Short mmCIF file of C-alpha atoms in Angstrom, two decimals:
data_model
loop_
_atom_site.label_atom_id
_atom_site.label_comp_id
_atom_site.label_asym_id
_atom_site.label_seq_id
_atom_site.Cartn_x
_atom_site.Cartn_y
_atom_site.Cartn_z
CA MET A 1369 0.46 -41.83 1.18
CA ALA A 1370 3.62 -40.37 -0.34
CA THR A 1371 6.62 -39.58 1.85
CA ILE A 1372 7.14 -35.86 2.40
CA THR A 1373 10.47 -34.85 0.91
CA ALA A 1374 9.91 -31.10 0.41
CA LEU A 1375 8.56 -28.19 2.44
CA LEU A 1376 7.16 -24.88 1.22
CA PHE A 1377 6.87 -21.97 3.64
CA ASP A 1378 4.85 -18.79 3.58
CA PHE A 1379 6.91 -15.71 4.53
CA GLY A 1380 4.85 -12.99 6.24
CA GLY A 1381 3.28 -14.21 9.46
CA THR A 1382 5.19 -17.49 9.22
CA LEU A 1383 8.96 -17.16 8.71
CA ASP A 1384 9.20 -13.61 10.03
CA GLY A 1385 7.08 -14.15 13.12
CA PRO A 1386 3.67 -15.56 14.04
CA ALA A 1387 1.48 -12.50 13.44
CA HIS A 1388 -0.22 -10.83 10.47
CA TRP A 1389 1.61 -7.73 9.24
CA LEU A 1390 -1.43 -5.55 9.92
CA ASP A 1391 -1.36 -6.52 13.59
CA ARG A 1392 2.37 -5.96 13.78
CA PHE A 1393 2.06 -2.53 12.19
CA LEU A 1394 -0.70 -1.73 14.67
CA SER A 1395 1.61 -2.57 17.59
CA SER A 1396 4.40 -0.50 16.04
CA TYR A 1397 2.11 2.51 15.61
CA ARG A 1398 1.04 2.32 19.23
CA ALA A 1399 4.66 1.97 20.35
CA ALA A 1400 5.29 5.24 18.48
CA GLY A 1401 2.53 6.91 20.54
CA ILE A 1402 -0.04 6.87 17.72
CA GLU A 1403 -3.41 5.61 18.92
CA ILE A 1404 -5.25 3.98 16.03
CA SER A 1405 -7.66 1.08 15.74
CA ARG A 1406 -7.11 -1.95 13.55
CA ALA A 1407 -10.17 -0.98 11.50
CA ASP A 1408 -8.76 2.51 10.86
CA LEU A 1409 -5.29 1.24 9.97
CA ASP A 1410 -6.59 -1.49 7.65
CA PRO A 1411 -7.39 0.72 4.60
CA ALA A 1412 -4.03 2.47 4.91
CA PHE A 1413 -2.32 -0.92 5.11
CA GLU A 1414 -4.16 -2.16 2.01
CA HIS A 1415 -3.42 1.08 0.14
CA ALA A 1416 0.32 0.84 0.82
CA THR A 1417 0.34 -2.88 -0.01
CA ARG A 1418 -1.22 -2.23 -3.42
CA ILE A 1419 1.34 0.48 -4.14
CA GLY A 1420 4.13 -1.86 -3.07
CA TYR A 1421 2.94 -4.62 -5.37
CA GLY A 1422 3.02 -2.15 -8.26
CA ALA A 1423 6.47 -0.78 -7.43
CA THR A 1424 8.61 -3.87 -8.01
CA ARG A 1425 11.26 -1.96 -9.98
CA ILE A 1426 11.67 0.47 -7.11
CA VAL A 1427 11.77 -2.01 -4.24
CA ALA A 1428 13.50 -4.92 -6.01
CA CYS A 1429 16.79 -4.41 -4.15
CA PHE A 1430 15.31 -3.21 -0.85
CA GLY A 1431 16.15 -5.03 2.34
CA MET A 1432 13.45 -5.41 4.98
CA THR A 1433 13.94 -2.03 6.68
CA ASP A 1434 13.81 -0.06 3.42
CA LEU A 1435 10.71 -2.00 2.35
CA VAL A 1436 8.94 -1.32 5.63
CA ARG A 1437 9.89 2.37 5.48
CA PHE A 1438 8.42 2.54 1.96
CA LEU A 1439 5.17 0.93 3.10
CA VAL A 1440 4.86 3.00 6.27
CA GLY A 1441 5.44 6.20 4.33
CA HIS A 1442 2.51 5.38 2.07
CA GLN A 1443 0.38 4.37 5.03
CA PHE A 1444 1.01 7.76 6.64
CA GLU A 1445 0.15 9.63 3.48
CA TYR A 1446 -3.14 7.75 3.27
CA LEU A 1447 -3.91 8.46 6.92
CA ARG A 1448 -3.00 12.14 6.56
CA LYS A 1449 -5.42 12.53 3.65
CA SER A 1450 -8.15 9.98 4.39
CA GLY A 1451 -7.69 8.74 7.95
CA PRO A 1452 -9.81 9.50 11.04
CA VAL A 1453 -10.15 13.26 11.45
CA PRO A 1454 -8.17 13.56 14.73
CA LEU A 1455 -5.31 11.45 13.40
CA ALA A 1456 -5.27 13.17 10.00
CA ALA A 1457 -5.13 16.53 11.79
CA MET A 1458 -2.32 15.40 14.07
CA LEU A 1459 -0.25 14.14 11.13
CA GLY A 1460 -0.92 17.33 9.21
CA ASP A 1461 0.11 19.49 12.18
CA ALA A 1462 3.28 17.43 12.67
CA GLY A 1463 4.65 18.68 9.34
CA ALA A 1464 7.04 16.77 7.10
CA ALA A 1465 9.76 16.53 9.75
CA GLY A 1466 7.36 15.27 12.41
CA ARG A 1467 5.85 12.69 10.08
CA HIS A 1468 9.34 11.52 9.14
CA ARG A 1469 10.12 10.93 12.83
CA PHE A 1470 6.92 8.92 13.23
CA VAL A 1471 7.70 6.88 10.11
CA GLU A 1472 11.17 6.07 11.41
CA HIS A 1473 9.82 5.07 14.83
CA VAL A 1474 7.22 2.71 13.33
CA THR A 1475 9.69 1.34 10.79
CA ASN A 1476 12.39 0.60 13.35
CA ALA A 1477 9.97 -1.10 15.76
CA PHE A 1478 8.60 -3.32 12.98
CA ALA A 1479 12.05 -4.10 11.60
CA ARG A 1480 13.44 -5.07 15.02
CA GLU A 1481 10.62 -7.54 15.53
CA THR A 1482 11.13 -8.94 12.03
CA THR A 1483 14.87 -9.38 12.54
CA ALA A 1484 14.23 -11.35 15.71
CA GLY A 1485 11.57 -13.50 14.03
CA LEU A 1486 13.77 -14.33 11.05
CA ALA A 1487 16.73 -15.16 13.30
CA HIS A 1488 14.57 -17.64 15.18
CA SER A 1489 13.28 -19.17 11.95
CA ARG A 1490 16.85 -19.50 10.70
CA GLU A 1491 17.59 -21.74 13.68
CA VAL A 1492 14.50 -23.87 13.00
CA ILE A 1493 15.12 -24.11 9.24
CA GLY A 1494 18.71 -25.09 9.93
CA THR A 1495 17.52 -28.25 11.70
CA LEU A 1496 15.58 -29.24 8.56
CA GLU A 1497 18.48 -28.76 6.14
CA GLY A 1498 19.45 -32.00 4.46
CA ARG A 1499 16.17 -33.67 5.39
CA PHE A 1500 13.98 -31.79 2.91
CA LYS A 1501 14.11 -29.64 -0.17
CA MET A 1502 12.71 -26.29 0.88
CA GLY A 1503 11.14 -23.23 -0.73
CA VAL A 1504 9.14 -20.08 -0.01
CA VAL A 1505 5.85 -19.01 -1.60
CA SER A 1506 4.79 -15.48 -0.71
CA ASN A 1507 2.66 -12.57 -1.81
CA PHE A 1508 5.57 -10.15 -1.78
CA TYR A 1509 6.95 -7.06 -3.47
CA GLY A 1510 9.66 -8.31 -5.82
CA ASN A 1511 12.46 -8.27 -3.24
CA LEU A 1512 11.89 -11.58 -1.47
CA ASP A 1513 15.29 -12.88 -2.65
CA ALA A 1514 16.99 -9.80 -1.20
CA VAL A 1515 15.16 -10.12 2.12
CA LEU A 1516 16.01 -13.83 2.43
CA ALA A 1517 19.66 -13.12 1.62
CA GLU A 1518 19.79 -10.29 4.15
CA ALA A 1519 18.42 -12.66 6.82
CA LYS A 1520 20.95 -15.37 5.78
CA LEU A 1521 18.07 -17.70 4.93
CA ASP A 1522 18.62 -17.90 1.18
CA ARG A 1523 21.07 -20.82 1.35
CA PHE A 1524 18.35 -23.08 2.77
CA PHE A 1525 15.85 -22.60 -0.06
CA ASP A 1526 15.80 -24.16 -3.50
CA ALA A 1527 13.03 -21.83 -4.70
CA ALA A 1528 11.50 -18.49 -3.72
CA ALA A 1529 8.23 -17.73 -5.52
CA ASP A 1530 7.67 -14.00 -5.09
CA SER A 1531 4.21 -13.05 -6.39
CA SER A 1532 5.34 -9.70 -7.81
CA ARG A 1533 8.05 -11.41 -9.83
CA VAL A 1534 6.05 -14.48 -10.84
CA GLY A 1535 3.05 -12.29 -11.71
CA ILE A 1536 0.68 -14.58 -9.79
CA PHE A 1537 -0.67 -14.01 -6.30
CA LYS A 1538 -1.88 -16.50 -3.71
CA PRO A 1539 -4.37 -18.13 -3.50
CA ALA A 1540 -3.87 -18.89 -7.22
CA ALA A 1541 -2.55 -22.43 -7.56
CA ALA A 1542 -0.05 -21.43 -10.25
CA ILE A 1543 2.31 -19.70 -7.82
CA PHE A 1544 2.64 -22.94 -5.84
CA GLU A 1545 3.13 -24.85 -9.07
CA ALA A 1546 5.93 -22.44 -10.05
CA ALA A 1547 7.79 -23.22 -6.82
CA LEU A 1548 7.25 -26.97 -7.20
CA LYS A 1549 8.54 -26.87 -10.77
CA LYS A 1550 11.70 -25.03 -9.73
CA MET A 1551 12.27 -27.53 -6.91
CA HIS A 1552 11.51 -30.53 -9.17
CA CYS A 1553 9.03 -31.79 -6.58
CA ALA A 1554 5.61 -33.39 -6.88
CA PRO A 1555 2.76 -31.88 -4.83
CA GLU A 1556 1.97 -35.18 -3.12
CA SER A 1557 5.50 -35.31 -1.67
CA THR A 1558 5.42 -31.67 -0.51
CA ALA A 1559 3.96 -29.95 2.54
CA MET A 1560 2.91 -26.28 2.70
CA ILE A 1561 3.36 -24.39 5.99
CA GLY A 1562 1.57 -21.07 6.42
CA ASP A 1563 -0.57 -18.94 8.71
CA SER A 1564 -3.49 -18.48 6.30
CA LEU A 1565 -6.12 -21.13 5.65
CA THR A 1566 -7.41 -19.35 2.54
CA LYS A 1567 -4.12 -18.28 0.94
CA ASP A 1568 -1.78 -21.06 2.03
CA CYS A 1569 -3.58 -24.22 3.06
CA ALA A 1570 -6.65 -24.27 0.80
CA PRO A 1571 -4.88 -23.87 -2.57
CA ALA A 1572 -2.04 -26.21 -1.57
CA HIS A 1573 -4.56 -28.81 -0.38
CA LYS A 1574 -6.36 -28.68 -3.74
CA LEU A 1575 -3.07 -29.39 -5.50
CA GLY A 1576 -2.60 -32.51 -3.41
CA MET A 1577 -0.02 -31.14 -1.00
CA ARG A 1578 -0.03 -31.88 2.73
CA THR A 1579 -0.88 -28.71 4.66
CA VAL A 1580 0.31 -27.33 7.98
CA TRP A 1581 -1.56 -24.38 9.48
CA LEU A 1582 0.42 -22.12 11.80
CA ARG A 1583 -2.48 -21.12 14.02
CA THR A 1584 -1.46 -18.73 16.75
CA GLU A 1585 -4.82 -17.39 17.90
CA PRO A 1586 -6.81 -19.30 20.56
CA ARG A 1587 -9.33 -21.79 19.24
CA CYS A 1588 -12.97 -20.79 19.60
CA GLY A 1589 -15.29 -23.67 20.42
CA ASP A 1590 -15.15 -26.91 18.47
CA ASP A 1591 -15.14 -25.51 14.95
CA ALA A 1592 -13.78 -28.29 12.75
CA SER A 1593 -14.18 -26.48 9.42
CA TRP A 1594 -10.41 -25.93 9.24
CA ARG A 1595 -9.95 -29.69 8.87
CA ASP A 1596 -11.06 -29.42 5.24
CA THR A 1597 -7.87 -27.58 4.32
CA ALA A 1598 -5.35 -28.14 7.14
CA ASP A 1599 -3.96 -31.62 7.71
CA ILE A 1600 -1.92 -30.50 10.72
CA THR A 1601 -2.13 -27.46 13.00
CA ILE A 1602 0.81 -26.04 14.93
CA ARG A 1603 1.13 -23.14 17.34
CA SER A 1604 4.77 -22.29 16.61
CA ILE A 1605 7.16 -22.76 13.71
CA ASP A 1606 9.33 -24.73 16.12
CA GLU A 1607 6.87 -27.60 15.83
CA VAL A 1608 7.68 -28.16 12.14
CA ALA A 1609 10.87 -29.98 13.09
CA GLN A 1610 8.90 -32.40 15.27
CA ILE A 1611 6.23 -33.38 12.74
CA GLN A 1612 6.29 -37.11 12.02
CA TRP A 1613 5.50 -37.32 8.31
#
C-alpha cells in the first residue's frame, strides 16, 4: 500500500465546521426568531444554492459573509413567495426593511460560526504543514480562493478545486483529478477527508484514494455499508493529525 503524502479536504461541513450548511442555516434562522422546519427550509436552501452556482461572476470576490448574505437573501425571497403560508405571510408583512434585518441576523449568526470553525481548522491544518501536500475540493460558488485567503488558510494548500470555476461538481471524479493534477500527486498516495460518503468518499475511493469520513452524527446500529467507501471514520477534524497512515 502506497504511503500517503497528500491530503484533500472538503470545505463545507469539514473545514468550516462539522455540520451540513442546511442544518447550520436552520440553527441561524431559529436564532433570529424564525421558526421553520428543516423540510420547509430545504427547497429554499436548494433554490439559493442553484442561483449561487450560476452567479460566479457576481460572487467571485465575495468573502464568506457577503456570500452568506447573498444566499440568505435568495432563501428569503423563495420563502416569501413559496414558503409555508404563515412564514410567507410574516415575511411579506415585515416589509423590505424587516426582511433585511432578518437577513442580517441570519447572516451574522452563520458567519460567526463559520469564522470559529475555520479558525479551529487553521490550527489543525497548521500541524500537518510540511508533512503533506494539501488541497481542497469543494462544490462552491467561484470564490473558494477568496474565502480561503480571508480565513488565512490559503498558504497551506497547493490546490483549490472550486466546482463553479472548474465546471465540474462532486461526485464527478474529474474534479478530484483536477486537484490531483495541480498538486502533481497520484491518487494512491492521496487521502480524501470529507463529511459526505456520496460526494467525497465514494468518488475518491473509486479513483484509488484512501478515504476519511468525518462522521459527526451518532451511529445507528451495526450498519457496515459505509465500509465500502470509507477506509477510516473520524468524529472531529482534530483526529486527522493523529491518523497513522
